Tab-separated table of C-alpha atoms and ligand atoms in Angstrom:
chain	number	residue	atom	x	y	z
N	173	MET	CA	-16.707	-15.013	2.434
N	174	THR	CA	-17.727	-15.109	6.062
N	175	MET	CA	-15.911	-13.833	9.137
N	176	HIS	CA	-14.889	-16.697	11.432
N	177	THR	CA	-15.451	-17.153	15.153
N	178	ALA	CA	-12.407	-17.667	17.390
N	179	SER	CA	-13.000	-21.414	17.608
N	180	GLU	CA	-13.535	-21.719	13.846
N	181	THR	CA	-10.311	-19.750	13.330
N	182	ALA	CA	-8.367	-22.052	15.628
N	183	VAL	CA	-9.614	-25.132	13.756
N	184	LEU	CA	-8.879	-23.549	10.357
N	185	LEU	CA	-5.339	-22.560	11.313
N	186	ASP	CA	-4.624	-25.976	12.868
N	187	GLY	CA	-5.611	-27.423	9.509
N	188	VAL	CA	-3.049	-25.180	7.796
N	189	ARG	CA	-0.394	-26.107	10.345
N	190	ALA	CA	-0.791	-29.701	9.178
N	191	PHE	CA	1.124	-28.783	5.982
N	192	VAL	CA	2.885	-25.480	6.737
N	193	GLU	CA	5.343	-25.340	9.635
N	194	PRO	CA	3.522	-23.778	12.644
N	195	ALA	CA	6.174	-21.048	12.925
N	196	HIS	CA	5.009	-19.822	9.529
N	197	VAL	CA	1.327	-19.620	10.424
N	198	ARG	CA	0.996	-16.410	12.408
N	199	ALA	CA	-2.065	-14.914	14.075
N	200	ASP	CA	-0.310	-12.448	16.387
N	201	PRO	CA	-1.504	-8.806	16.205
N	202	ASP	CA	1.792	-7.428	14.804
N	203	SER	CA	1.893	-9.945	11.949
N	204	ARG	CA	-1.770	-9.367	11.162
N	205	LEU	CA	-1.215	-5.591	11.099
N	206	ASN	CA	2.005	-5.583	9.083
N	207	TYR	CA	1.016	-8.241	6.539
N	208	GLY	CA	-2.605	-7.109	6.327
N	209	ARG	CA	-1.982	-3.860	4.490
N	210	ASP	CA	0.015	-2.208	1.713
N	211	TRP	CA	1.119	1.450	1.588
N	212	THR	CA	-2.470	2.705	1.623
N	213	ARG	CA	-3.839	3.756	4.981
N	214	LEU	CA	-7.528	3.914	4.092
N	215	TYR	CA	-8.531	0.440	5.317
N	216	ALA	CA	-8.208	-1.192	8.739
N	217	PRO	CA	-6.188	-4.406	8.253
N	218	ASN	CA	-8.101	-7.386	9.633
N	219	PRO	CA	-6.745	-10.665	8.261
N	220	LEU	CA	-7.629	-13.991	9.865
N	221	ALA	CA	-3.870	-14.732	9.963
N	222	VAL	CA	-0.726	-14.743	7.864
N	223	VAL	CA	0.812	-17.859	6.334
N	224	LEU	CA	4.277	-17.914	4.814
N	225	PRO	CA	4.657	-21.014	2.599
N	226	GLY	CA	8.171	-22.113	1.664
N	227	THR	CA	7.430	-24.251	-1.381
N	228	VAL	CA	5.173	-24.335	-4.427
N	229	GLU	CA	3.637	-27.540	-3.069
N	230	GLN	CA	2.641	-25.750	0.131
N	231	VAL	CA	1.071	-22.933	-1.927
N	232	GLN	CA	-0.923	-25.506	-3.898
N	233	ARG	CA	-2.120	-27.296	-0.774
N	234	LEU	CA	-3.064	-23.935	0.742
N	235	VAL	CA	-5.206	-22.957	-2.258
N	236	ARG	CA	-6.924	-26.347	-2.260
N	237	TYR	CA	-7.494	-26.107	1.486
N	238	ALA	CA	-8.938	-22.592	1.004
N	239	ASN	CA	-11.323	-23.905	-1.651
N	240	ASP	CA	-12.467	-26.731	0.617
N	241	HIS	CA	-13.146	-24.293	3.457
N	242	ARG	CA	-14.266	-21.290	1.375
N	243	LEU	CA	-11.428	-19.324	2.917
N	244	ALA	CA	-10.453	-16.088	1.116
N	245	LEU	CA	-6.755	-15.668	0.333
N	246	VAL	CA	-4.853	-12.402	-0.200
N	247	PRO	CA	-1.465	-12.939	-1.890
N	248	SER	CA	1.190	-10.664	-0.403
N	249	GLY	CA	4.567	-9.527	-1.738
N	250	GLY	CA	6.456	-6.429	-0.627
N	251	ARG	CA	3.158	-4.648	0.126
N	252	THR	CA	4.384	-1.419	-1.499
N	253	GLY	CA	1.128	-1.186	-3.461
N	254	LEU	CA	-0.944	1.996	-3.530
N	255	SER	CA	-4.390	0.753	-4.459
N	256	GLY	CA	-5.243	-1.539	-1.525
N	257	ALA	CA	-4.889	-4.690	-3.657
N	258	ALA	CA	-2.787	-6.359	-0.913
N	259	VAL	CA	-5.047	-5.194	1.922
N	260	ALA	CA	-6.781	-7.933	3.963
N	261	CYS	CA	-9.610	-6.228	5.852
N	262	ARG	CA	-12.331	-8.908	5.809
N	263	GLY	CA	-10.880	-11.891	7.649
N	264	GLU	CA	-8.912	-13.242	4.700
N	265	LEU	CA	-5.816	-15.388	5.087
N	266	VAL	CA	-2.748	-13.468	3.890
N	267	VAL	CA	-0.364	-15.630	1.857
N	268	SER	CA	3.069	-14.032	2.018
N	269	LEU	CA	5.604	-15.132	-0.613
N	270	GLU	CA	8.396	-13.540	1.437
N	271	ARG	CA	10.103	-16.870	2.206
N	272	MET	CA	10.130	-17.881	-1.475
N	273	SER	CA	12.756	-15.312	-2.501
N	274	ARG	CA	15.469	-17.303	-4.260
N	275	ILE	CA	16.882	-16.770	-7.737
N	276	LEU	CA	16.627	-20.291	-9.148
N	277	ASP	CA	18.309	-20.116	-12.536
N	278	PHE	CA	20.278	-17.881	-14.866
N	279	ASP	CA	21.107	-18.514	-18.501
N	280	PRO	CA	23.622	-16.199	-20.233
N	281	VAL	CA	22.607	-17.478	-23.656
N	282	ASP	CA	18.917	-16.773	-23.092
N	283	ARG	CA	19.925	-13.685	-21.092
N	284	SER	CA	17.246	-14.620	-18.597
N	285	LEU	CA	16.840	-15.500	-14.948
N	286	THR	CA	14.174	-17.456	-13.082
N	287	CYS	CA	13.288	-16.393	-9.553
N	288	GLN	CA	10.698	-17.150	-6.938
N	289	ALA	CA	7.907	-14.598	-6.554
N	290	GLY	CA	9.250	-13.307	-3.251
N	291	ALA	CA	12.569	-12.178	-4.762
N	292	VAL	CA	13.077	-8.476	-3.980
N	293	THR	CA	13.213	-6.312	-7.129
N	294	GLU	CA	16.567	-4.768	-6.215
N	295	ALA	CA	18.091	-8.224	-5.595
N	296	VAL	CA	17.102	-9.218	-9.143
N	297	GLN	CA	18.531	-5.953	-10.510
N	298	ASN	CA	21.819	-6.548	-8.652
N	299	PHE	CA	22.006	-10.198	-9.741
N	300	ALA	CA	21.698	-9.092	-13.386
N	301	ARG	CA	24.223	-6.269	-12.969
N	302	GLU	CA	26.793	-8.633	-11.422
N	303	ARG	CA	26.559	-10.705	-14.605
N	304	GLY	CA	26.953	-7.736	-16.939
N	305	LEU	CA	23.233	-7.510	-17.712
N	306	TYR	CA	20.320	-5.252	-16.720
N	307	TYR	CA	16.762	-5.759	-15.494
N	308	PRO	CA	15.321	-2.394	-16.597
N	309	VAL	CA	12.047	-2.154	-14.638
N	310	ASP	CA	12.879	0.352	-11.916
N	311	PHE	CA	11.111	2.505	-9.289
N	312	ALA	CA	11.679	4.029	-5.874
N	313	SER	CA	10.295	1.043	-3.903
N	314	ARG	CA	12.820	-1.379	-5.526
N	315	GLY	CA	14.350	-2.226	-2.134
N	316	SER	CA	11.179	-3.700	-0.667
N	317	SER	CA	8.894	-4.580	-3.567
N	318	GLN	CA	8.907	-8.195	-4.755
N	319	ILE	CA	8.893	-9.560	-8.305
N	320	GLY	CA	5.582	-11.391	-7.759
N	321	GLY	CA	3.881	-8.149	-6.733
N	322	ASN	CA	5.537	-6.230	-9.581
N	323	ILE	CA	4.046	-8.773	-11.992
N	324	ALA	CA	0.633	-8.843	-10.291
N	325	THR	CA	0.385	-5.069	-10.794
N	326	ASN	CA	2.364	-4.830	-14.059
N	327	ALA	CA	4.632	-2.298	-12.382
N	328	GLY	CA	5.969	0.510	-14.606
N	329	GLY	CA	8.325	2.998	-12.965
N	330	ILE	CA	10.891	5.374	-14.368
N	331	LYS	CA	12.366	3.646	-17.451
N	332	VAL	CA	9.191	2.815	-19.356
N	333	VAL	CA	9.838	5.265	-22.222
N	334	ARG	CA	12.641	3.010	-23.418
N	335	TYR	CA	12.081	-0.383	-21.767
N	336	GLY	CA	8.329	-0.692	-21.314
N	337	LEU	CA	6.594	-2.230	-18.291
N	338	THR	CA	6.988	-5.465	-16.301
N	339	ARG	CA	4.735	-7.245	-18.816
N	340	ASP	CA	7.384	-6.734	-21.503
N	341	TRP	CA	10.052	-8.601	-19.485
N	342	VAL	CA	8.124	-11.643	-18.218
N	343	THR	CA	8.920	-14.609	-20.487
N	344	GLY	CA	7.649	-17.313	-18.159
N	345	LEU	CA	5.378	-17.653	-15.133
N	346	LYS	CA	4.588	-20.471	-12.740
N	347	VAL	CA	1.246	-19.813	-11.092
N	348	VAL	CA	-1.077	-21.682	-8.740
N	349	THR	CA	-4.558	-20.904	-10.027
N	350	GLY	CA	-7.545	-20.269	-7.768
N	351	ARG	CA	-8.466	-23.930	-8.447
N	352	GLY	CA	-5.110	-25.063	-7.004
N	353	ASP	CA	-3.649	-26.130	-10.364
N	354	LEU	CA	0.017	-25.398	-11.058
N	355	LEU	CA	0.513	-23.892	-14.535
N	356	ASP	CA	3.917	-23.454	-16.143
N	357	LEU	CA	3.278	-20.654	-18.617
N	358	ASN	CA	5.439	-19.957	-21.695
N	359	ARG	CA	8.592	-21.334	-20.020
N	360	GLY	CA	10.892	-18.503	-21.184
N	361	LEU	CA	10.165	-18.951	-24.889
N	362	ILE	CA	10.576	-15.918	-27.167
N	363	LYS	CA	8.115	-17.417	-29.654
N	364	ASN	CA	5.169	-19.613	-28.744
N	365	ALA	CA	2.083	-19.473	-30.955
N	366	SER	CA	0.270	-22.332	-29.210
N	367	GLY	CA	-2.993	-20.597	-28.283
N	368	TYR	CA	-4.051	-18.001	-25.715
N	369	ASP	CA	-1.082	-16.608	-23.778
N	370	LEU	CA	-2.324	-17.174	-20.197
N	371	ARG	CA	0.889	-15.605	-18.820
N	372	HIS	CA	-0.462	-12.192	-19.797
N	373	LEU	CA	-3.701	-12.723	-17.926
N	374	PHE	CA	-1.736	-13.058	-14.692
N	375	VAL	CA	0.314	-9.914	-15.350
N	376	GLY	CA	-1.769	-7.163	-13.726
N	377	SER	CA	-4.258	-9.636	-12.148
N	378	GLU	CA	-3.628	-8.294	-8.614
N	379	GLY	CA	-3.874	-11.749	-7.048
N	380	THR	CA	-7.450	-12.308	-8.219
N	381	LEU	CA	-6.797	-15.297	-10.533
N	382	GLY	CA	-4.233	-17.209	-8.493
N	383	ILE	CA	-0.803	-16.903	-6.874
N	384	ILE	CA	2.370	-16.206	-8.877
N	385	VAL	CA	5.096	-18.489	-7.470
N	386	GLU	CA	7.939	-18.206	-9.998
N	387	ALA	CA	8.883	-15.890	-12.869
N	388	THR	CA	11.315	-16.057	-15.758
N	389	LEU	CA	12.520	-12.580	-16.666
N	390	LYS	CA	14.520	-11.589	-19.722
N	391	LEU	CA	17.445	-9.211	-19.277
N	392	THR	CA	19.221	-6.755	-21.555
N	393	ARG	CA	22.545	-4.972	-21.871
N	394	PRO	CA	23.195	-2.188	-19.337
N	395	LEU	CA	22.626	1.494	-20.096
N	396	ARG	CA	25.936	2.981	-21.199
N	397	GLU	CA	26.926	5.980	-19.026
N	398	PRO	CA	23.519	7.660	-18.853
N	399	SER	CA	23.441	11.426	-18.380
N	400	VAL	CA	20.605	13.179	-16.561
N	401	MET	CA	19.243	16.621	-17.396
N	402	VAL	CA	16.857	18.571	-15.190
N	403	LEU	CA	15.108	21.440	-17.004
N	404	GLY	CA	13.185	24.392	-15.529
N	405	VAL	CA	9.879	24.693	-17.398
N	406	PRO	CA	7.704	27.838	-17.129
N	407	ASP	CA	4.407	26.181	-18.046
N	408	LEU	CA	2.865	22.790	-18.811
N	409	ASN	CA	2.625	23.425	-22.560
N	410	GLY	CA	6.362	23.286	-23.134
N	411	ILE	CA	6.862	19.870	-21.539
N	412	MET	CA	5.628	17.663	-24.372
N	413	ALA	CA	7.213	19.965	-26.979
N	414	ILE	CA	10.564	19.304	-25.285
N	415	TYR	CA	9.802	15.576	-25.247
N	416	GLY	CA	8.934	15.586	-28.948
N	417	LEU	CA	12.258	17.241	-29.793
N	418	LEU	CA	14.551	15.260	-27.462
N	419	ARG	CA	13.124	11.813	-28.216
N	420	GLY	CA	13.980	12.275	-31.883
N	421	LYS	CA	17.613	13.130	-31.209
N	422	LEU	CA	18.683	11.318	-28.009
N	423	GLU	CA	18.283	7.719	-26.822
N	424	LEU	CA	16.037	8.624	-23.884
N	425	SER	CA	15.668	6.138	-21.031
N	426	ALA	CA	13.476	8.407	-18.889
N	427	PHE	CA	11.263	11.479	-19.280
N	428	GLU	CA	9.717	12.540	-15.974
N	429	PHE	CA	8.232	15.752	-14.631
N	430	PHE	CA	7.392	17.280	-11.269
N	431	SER	CA	6.022	20.581	-10.002
N	432	GLU	CA	7.740	23.204	-7.830
N	433	LEU	CA	5.364	22.274	-5.001
N	434	ALA	CA	6.540	18.653	-5.196
N	435	LEU	CA	10.177	19.779	-5.305
N	436	ARG	CA	9.747	21.882	-2.141
N	437	HIS	CA	8.720	18.797	-0.168
N	438	VAL	CA	11.840	16.975	-1.331
N	439	LEU	CA	14.065	19.991	-0.522
N	440	LYS	CA	12.693	19.973	3.037
N	441	LYS	CA	14.398	16.584	3.410
N	442	GLY	CA	17.793	18.194	2.774
N	443	LEU	CA	18.322	17.907	-0.986
N	444	HIS	CA	19.492	20.895	-3.046
N	445	ARG	CA	17.800	22.731	-5.918
N	446	PRO	CA	19.026	21.618	-9.364
N	447	PHE	CA	19.751	25.288	-10.231
N	448	ASP	CA	18.945	28.749	-8.823
N	449	THR	CA	15.923	29.526	-10.985
N	450	GLU	CA	12.607	28.510	-9.454
N	451	THR	CA	10.086	27.407	-12.092
N	452	PRO	CA	6.516	26.045	-11.831
N	453	TYR	CA	7.538	22.693	-13.343
N	454	TYR	CA	10.665	20.616	-13.940
N	455	VAL	CA	11.518	17.911	-16.435
N	456	LEU	CA	13.988	15.172	-15.562
N	457	THR	CA	15.261	13.272	-18.573
N	458	GLU	CA	17.943	10.604	-18.903
N	459	PHE	CA	19.739	9.561	-22.063
N	460	GLU	CA	22.508	7.160	-22.960
N	461	ASN	CA	25.740	9.138	-23.342
N	462	PRO	CA	28.780	6.873	-23.700
N	463	ASP	CA	32.053	8.876	-23.453
N	464	GLY	CA	29.959	12.061	-23.462
N	465	LEU	CA	29.386	11.610	-27.193
N	466	HIS	CA	25.916	13.191	-27.048
N	467	THR	CA	26.556	16.027	-24.605
N	468	ASP	CA	27.007	18.638	-27.347
N	469	ALA	CA	23.802	17.503	-29.056
N	470	ALA	CA	21.956	17.693	-25.727
N	471	LEU	CA	23.256	21.217	-25.091
N	472	ALA	CA	22.255	22.319	-28.600
N	473	LEU	CA	18.759	20.925	-28.011
N	474	PHE	CA	18.684	22.744	-24.670
N	475	GLU	CA	19.462	26.039	-26.430
N	476	HIS	CA	16.776	25.413	-29.053
N	477	CYS	CA	14.170	24.711	-26.357
N	478	ALA	CA	15.237	27.885	-24.543
N	479	GLU	CA	14.821	29.921	-27.740
N	480	GLN	CA	11.296	28.523	-28.059
N	481	GLY	CA	10.551	29.578	-24.478
N	482	TRP	CA	9.862	25.955	-23.467
N	483	LEU	CA	12.474	26.079	-20.720
N	484	VAL	CA	14.326	28.791	-18.804
N	485	ASP	CA	17.104	26.944	-17.028
N	486	GLY	CA	18.678	23.523	-16.735
N	487	VAL	CA	21.537	21.324	-15.587
N	488	ILE	CA	23.214	18.245	-17.070
N	489	SER	CA	24.907	15.706	-14.790
N	490	GLN	CA	28.719	15.751	-14.853
N	491	SER	CA	29.118	12.506	-12.918
N	492	GLU	CA	27.263	9.365	-11.892
N	493	THR	CA	27.023	10.809	-8.394
N	494	GLN	CA	25.391	13.985	-9.637
N	495	ALA	CA	23.039	11.951	-11.839
N	496	LYS	CA	21.930	10.018	-8.758
N	497	GLU	CA	21.424	13.272	-6.808
N	498	LEU	CA	19.272	14.681	-9.602
N	499	TRP	CA	17.226	11.476	-9.736
N	500	ARG	CA	16.502	11.805	-6.011
N	501	LEU	CA	14.650	15.087	-6.704
N	502	ARG	CA	12.082	12.963	-8.567
N	503	GLU	CA	12.274	9.612	-6.816
N	504	ASP	CA	12.083	10.982	-3.264
N	505	ILE	CA	8.783	12.806	-3.863
N	506	SER	CA	6.565	9.935	-2.820
N	507	GLU	CA	8.370	9.314	0.454
N	508	SER	CA	8.681	13.060	1.182
N	509	ILE	CA	4.918	13.593	1.055
N	510	ALA	CA	3.794	10.321	2.717
N	511	GLU	CA	3.362	12.076	6.086
N	512	HIS	CA	0.602	14.194	4.490
N	513	GLN	CA	-1.449	11.063	3.705
N	514	PRO	CA	-1.921	12.119	0.060
N	515	TYR	CA	-4.935	11.147	-2.001
N	516	LYS	CA	-3.277	9.693	-5.108
N	517	ASN	CA	-4.349	9.813	-8.707
N	518	ASP	CA	-2.315	7.734	-11.145
N	519	ILE	CA	-3.805	8.428	-14.572
N	520	ALA	CA	-2.677	7.790	-18.133
N	521	VAL	CA	-3.580	8.940	-21.638
N	522	ARG	CA	-1.917	8.438	-25.012
N	523	ILE	CA	1.023	10.840	-25.129
N	524	SER	CA	-0.587	12.727	-28.027
N	525	ARG	CA	-3.400	13.668	-25.606
N	526	VAL	CA	-1.169	14.885	-22.765
N	527	PRO	CA	-1.075	18.606	-23.683
N	528	ALA	CA	-4.889	18.854	-23.938
N	529	LEU	CA	-5.373	16.802	-20.768
N	530	LEU	CA	-2.894	18.880	-18.753
N	531	GLY	CA	-4.768	22.082	-19.520
N	532	GLU	CA	-8.205	20.652	-18.718
N	533	ILE	CA	-7.043	19.031	-15.480
N	534	ASP	CA	-5.156	22.132	-14.350
N	535	GLU	CA	-8.359	24.147	-14.590
N	536	LEU	CA	-10.465	21.416	-12.973
N	537	LEU	CA	-8.135	20.957	-9.981
N	538	ALA	CA	-7.792	24.711	-9.407
N	539	ARG	CA	-11.583	24.960	-9.399
N	540	GLU	CA	-12.313	21.845	-7.343
N	541	TYR	CA	-9.374	22.009	-4.910
N	542	PRO	CA	-8.921	25.731	-4.232
N	543	ASP	CA	-7.767	25.148	-0.653
N	544	PHE	CA	-5.801	21.903	-0.963
N	545	GLU	CA	-2.149	21.525	-1.922
N	546	VAL	CA	-2.023	19.610	-5.222
N	547	LEU	CA	1.271	18.101	-6.371
N	548	TRP	CA	1.958	17.037	-9.965
N	549	TYR	CA	4.651	14.580	-10.893
N	550	GLY	CA	5.070	11.399	-12.914
N	551	HIS	CA	6.198	9.573	-15.974
N	552	ILE	CA	4.890	12.113	-18.459
N	553	GLY	CA	6.837	10.507	-21.333
N	554	ASP	CA	4.473	7.512	-20.967
N	555	GLY	CA	1.412	9.773	-20.643
N	556	ASN	CA	1.281	8.871	-16.907
N	557	LEU	CA	0.538	11.633	-14.386
N	558	HIS	CA	0.635	11.231	-10.608
N	559	ILE	CA	-1.570	13.922	-9.077
N	560	ASN	CA	-1.374	13.914	-5.283
N	561	ILE	CA	-3.676	15.969	-3.077
N	562	LEU	CA	-2.174	16.486	0.386
N	563	LYS	CA	-4.511	16.046	3.327
N	564	PRO	CA	-4.770	19.183	5.457
N	565	ALA	CA	-3.577	18.292	8.971
N	566	ASP	CA	-6.856	19.423	10.528
N	567	LEU	CA	-9.120	17.516	8.127
N	568	GLU	CA	-10.394	14.075	9.139
N	569	SER	CA	-9.168	11.314	6.770
N	570	ALA	CA	-12.605	9.952	5.846
N	571	THR	CA	-13.887	13.450	5.032
N	572	PHE	CA	-10.799	14.180	2.967
N	573	ALA	CA	-11.108	10.884	1.071
N	574	GLN	CA	-14.784	11.567	0.429
N	575	GLN	CA	-14.087	15.085	-0.912
N	576	CYS	CA	-11.265	13.841	-3.149
N	577	GLY	CA	-13.413	10.952	-4.349
N	578	ALA	CA	-16.064	13.436	-5.456
N	579	VAL	CA	-13.472	15.382	-7.457
N	580	SER	CA	-12.206	12.126	-8.954
N	581	GLU	CA	-15.588	11.681	-10.626
N	582	HIS	CA	-15.010	14.953	-12.523
N	583	LEU	CA	-11.360	14.107	-13.201
N	584	PHE	CA	-12.213	10.651	-14.548
N	585	ALA	CA	-14.990	12.051	-16.739
N	586	VAL	CA	-12.368	14.300	-18.387
N	587	LEU	CA	-10.026	11.323	-18.633
N	588	GLN	CA	-12.739	9.178	-20.215
N	589	ARG	CA	-13.219	11.785	-22.925
N	590	HIS	CA	-9.525	11.420	-23.731
N	591	GLY	CA	-9.691	7.602	-23.738
N	592	GLY	CA	-7.447	7.450	-20.703
N	593	SER	CA	-7.087	5.044	-17.768
N	594	ILE	CA	-7.983	5.680	-14.149
N	595	SER	CA	-4.947	3.605	-13.196
N	596	ALA	CA	-1.711	3.791	-15.168
N	597	GLU	CA	0.541	1.592	-13.044
N	598	HIS	CA	-0.684	1.361	-9.416
N	599	GLY	CA	-3.577	-0.993	-10.189
N	600	VAL	CA	-7.258	-0.868	-9.226
N	601	GLY	CA	-7.325	-2.808	-5.942
N	602	LEU	CA	-9.903	-1.232	-3.637
N	603	THR	CA	-9.174	2.467	-4.113
N	604	LYS	CA	-10.019	2.697	-7.815
N	605	LYS	CA	-12.679	-0.016	-7.954
N	606	PRO	CA	-15.620	2.468	-7.771
N	607	TYR	CA	-14.266	4.227	-10.869
N	608	LEU	CA	-13.400	1.203	-13.041
N	609	HIS	CA	-16.348	1.941	-15.370
N	610	TYR	CA	-14.660	5.174	-16.508
N	611	THR	CA	-12.014	3.021	-18.178
N	612	ARG	CA	-13.571	-0.422	-18.791
N	613	ALA	CA	-16.961	-0.847	-20.499
N	614	GLU	CA	-19.549	-2.935	-18.614
N	615	THR	CA	-19.438	-5.513	-21.430
N	616	GLU	CA	-15.672	-5.733	-20.984
N	617	ILE	CA	-16.002	-6.076	-17.205
N	618	GLY	CA	-18.337	-8.984	-17.892
N	619	TYR	CA	-15.479	-10.736	-19.671
N	620	LEU	CA	-13.134	-9.998	-16.758
N	621	ARG	CA	-15.664	-11.732	-14.485
N	622	ALA	CA	-15.859	-14.711	-16.854
N	623	ILE	CA	-12.076	-15.072	-16.776
N	624	LYS	CA	-12.102	-14.808	-12.965
N	625	GLN	CA	-14.764	-17.540	-12.859
N	626	ALA	CA	-12.595	-19.833	-14.969
N	627	PHE	CA	-9.520	-19.460	-12.762
N	628	ASP	CA	-11.194	-18.985	-9.366
N	629	PRO	CA	-14.668	-20.577	-9.466
N	630	ASN	CA	-15.131	-20.358	-5.674
N	631	GLY	CA	-14.063	-16.718	-5.543
N	632	ILE	CA	-11.385	-17.271	-2.900
N	633	MET	CA	-8.641	-15.278	-4.650
N	634	ASN	CA	-8.414	-11.737	-3.307
N	635	PRO	CA	-12.185	-11.232	-3.421
N	636	GLY	CA	-13.452	-7.645	-3.760
N	637	LYS	CA	-10.370	-6.349	-5.582
N	638	ILE	CA	-10.639	-4.743	-9.058
N	639	PHE	CA	-14.390	-5.553	-9.203
N	640	ASP	CA	-17.046	-7.266	-7.065
U	17	S2G	C1	6.149	7.461	-8.529
U	17	S2G	C2	5.408	6.154	-6.577
U	17	S2G	C3	4.212	5.995	-5.773
U	17	S2G	C4	3.472	7.297	-5.566
U	17	S2G	O1	6.775	8.191	-7.773
U	17	S2G	O2	6.335	7.326	-9.739
U	17	S2G	O3	4.575	5.649	-8.774
U	17	S2G	O4	3.666	7.924	-4.532
U	17	S2G	C5	5.013	6.680	-7.937
U	17	S2G	O5	2.709	7.741	-6.434
U	18	ZN	ZN1	4.937	6.148	-10.771
């Protein structure tokens, strides 16, 4: 893809304005800045412009136009991503699905809804709740992330231990491929053994195969009166022992952890400690507890864990309000540390490997990052750890990123030995691209390229993301 001169840009954008209303073709600096980046701050946004189509037909015409003019496109949803997948820093045209945000259909018999890609996650969750159902993929950025972006990154979040990831809830997808073809994939069917399931190629594709324009999502019954427990854990070894015990006795919908250092950043924002004891780590777990039927069992399990020395204190929510307050201790971490421009690792291993991995990484990070503040938190019940290194105020960003990148090589070598992934849920984008080989074999990456070639032969779809 080439950068365009001012006159070439003017001609290109006039061509787009022939089929997208001029008000929705924006080249002003603010639009280019805001739509040209996600939550990462490592890359200078530099899109050619931003276009906001209102219909599937306009998306199709845009992709065909981009093929004719070899114009790179970056699909854009809520831009809450953390891997740079939605960053446009090389003169690409950003295609925002923001205007295509409607919920198009709901069927109570199928227990499913169909929405446009730009539908905000929380709006979909509320729509389901108002109809006595539940869309169970949930995370802190729910208020600004969009369903299309959730699908393009196979978003996970805080309920995966019971409900799985976005992939598990997508029963249909309408996509415009990088060739400009509109595909209507699986159409909401539960069973469909008619050949390769192309829907699943688009889940997690990060905009590199085409543009998701509509999704059919299945829904389920709501959680019945979930209770939340926060447990004070003296060391990493007890965490997965607690998980092993609780998951066999309670219907867990979440099993998260976070370190004391992470908690302190949240407390600075005005929240209160879950209990007086200060411990190196905390577990937050949620379980279905209709009419408090399982409270006694939970308390008995708490006592057993205490006898084993796996925990030293804890609290169980007595109300929905308190449950929400306890959840904020975990969910507010990301926002509370954003000002420190953290270098983020989002790694995953099979849960059987978590105890060994925790010990090896703890040693590695203490050795490699003696002077940096390292925060641990994440969805440990899925084997997913978020390790965030906070940038010292006096250290230049590029230097910090370079130092952390060097440590990542050691971290990912440990991860590779445990068969883990360098990206559990945030995607590869730009930030993890240099490390993809720690998780995907070169032969396998060759197949990814072959699939990309089939869907996007001119390489206009989000070029440079995931792999070159
Ligand atoms: C989390 C949110 C993004 C981050 O809190 O589970 O996925 O800051 C994260 O890592
Ligand atoms: Zn997460």
